[in-house]
XYZ file of C-alpha atoms in Angstrom:
60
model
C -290.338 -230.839 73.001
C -287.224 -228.448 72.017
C -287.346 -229.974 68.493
C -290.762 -231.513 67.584
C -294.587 -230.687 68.157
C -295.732 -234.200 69.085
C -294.363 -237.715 70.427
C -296.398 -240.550 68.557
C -296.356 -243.963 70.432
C -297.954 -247.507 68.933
C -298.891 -250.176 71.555
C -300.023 -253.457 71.047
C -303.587 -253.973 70.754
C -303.140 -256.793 73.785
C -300.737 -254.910 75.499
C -303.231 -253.150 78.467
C -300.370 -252.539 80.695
C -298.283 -250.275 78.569
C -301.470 -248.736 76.817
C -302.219 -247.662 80.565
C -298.851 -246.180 80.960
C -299.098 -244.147 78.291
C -302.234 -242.721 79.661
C -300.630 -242.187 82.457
C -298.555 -240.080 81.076
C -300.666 -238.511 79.937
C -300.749 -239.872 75.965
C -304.325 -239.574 74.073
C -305.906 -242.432 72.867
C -305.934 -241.838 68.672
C -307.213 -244.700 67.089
C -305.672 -248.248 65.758
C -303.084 -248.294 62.947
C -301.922 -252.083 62.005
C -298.025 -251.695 61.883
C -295.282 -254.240 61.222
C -292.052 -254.707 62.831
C -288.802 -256.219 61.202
C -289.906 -259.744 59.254
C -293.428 -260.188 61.076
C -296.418 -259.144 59.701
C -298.765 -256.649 60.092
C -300.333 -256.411 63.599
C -302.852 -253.842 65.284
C -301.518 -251.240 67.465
C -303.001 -248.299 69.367
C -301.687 -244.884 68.266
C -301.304 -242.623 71.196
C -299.650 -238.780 70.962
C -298.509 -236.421 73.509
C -298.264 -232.740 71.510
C -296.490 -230.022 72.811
C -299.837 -227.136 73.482
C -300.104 -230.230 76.004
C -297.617 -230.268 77.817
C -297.042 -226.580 77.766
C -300.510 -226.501 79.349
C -299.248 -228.518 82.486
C -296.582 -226.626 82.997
C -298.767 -223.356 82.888
């Protein structure tokens, strides 16, 4: 977190196993946002964001 203030993440809708890594992680849940990717169409995704107060927070 030298350079930014947050790390935003989208995860597949479907996808449980990576939406519970990024809780693991420590990632909060933020909503959906449908996104597309190269030629495909739109598809809903879970936003997830780790910010920086955070992580600074852990490390206290």
């Amino acid at each position: 977190f030298t350079f930014v203030q947050n790390v935003v993440f989208y995860v597949g809708e479907k996808n449980t196993r990576s939406q519970k890594a990024m809780e693991k992680i420590g990632a909060i849940r933020k909503g959906n946002a449908a996104r597309a990717y190269g030629n495909h169409p739109p598809a809903l995704n879970v936003k997830y964001v780790i910010q920086k107060r955070d992580t600074l927070r852990l490390e206290g």
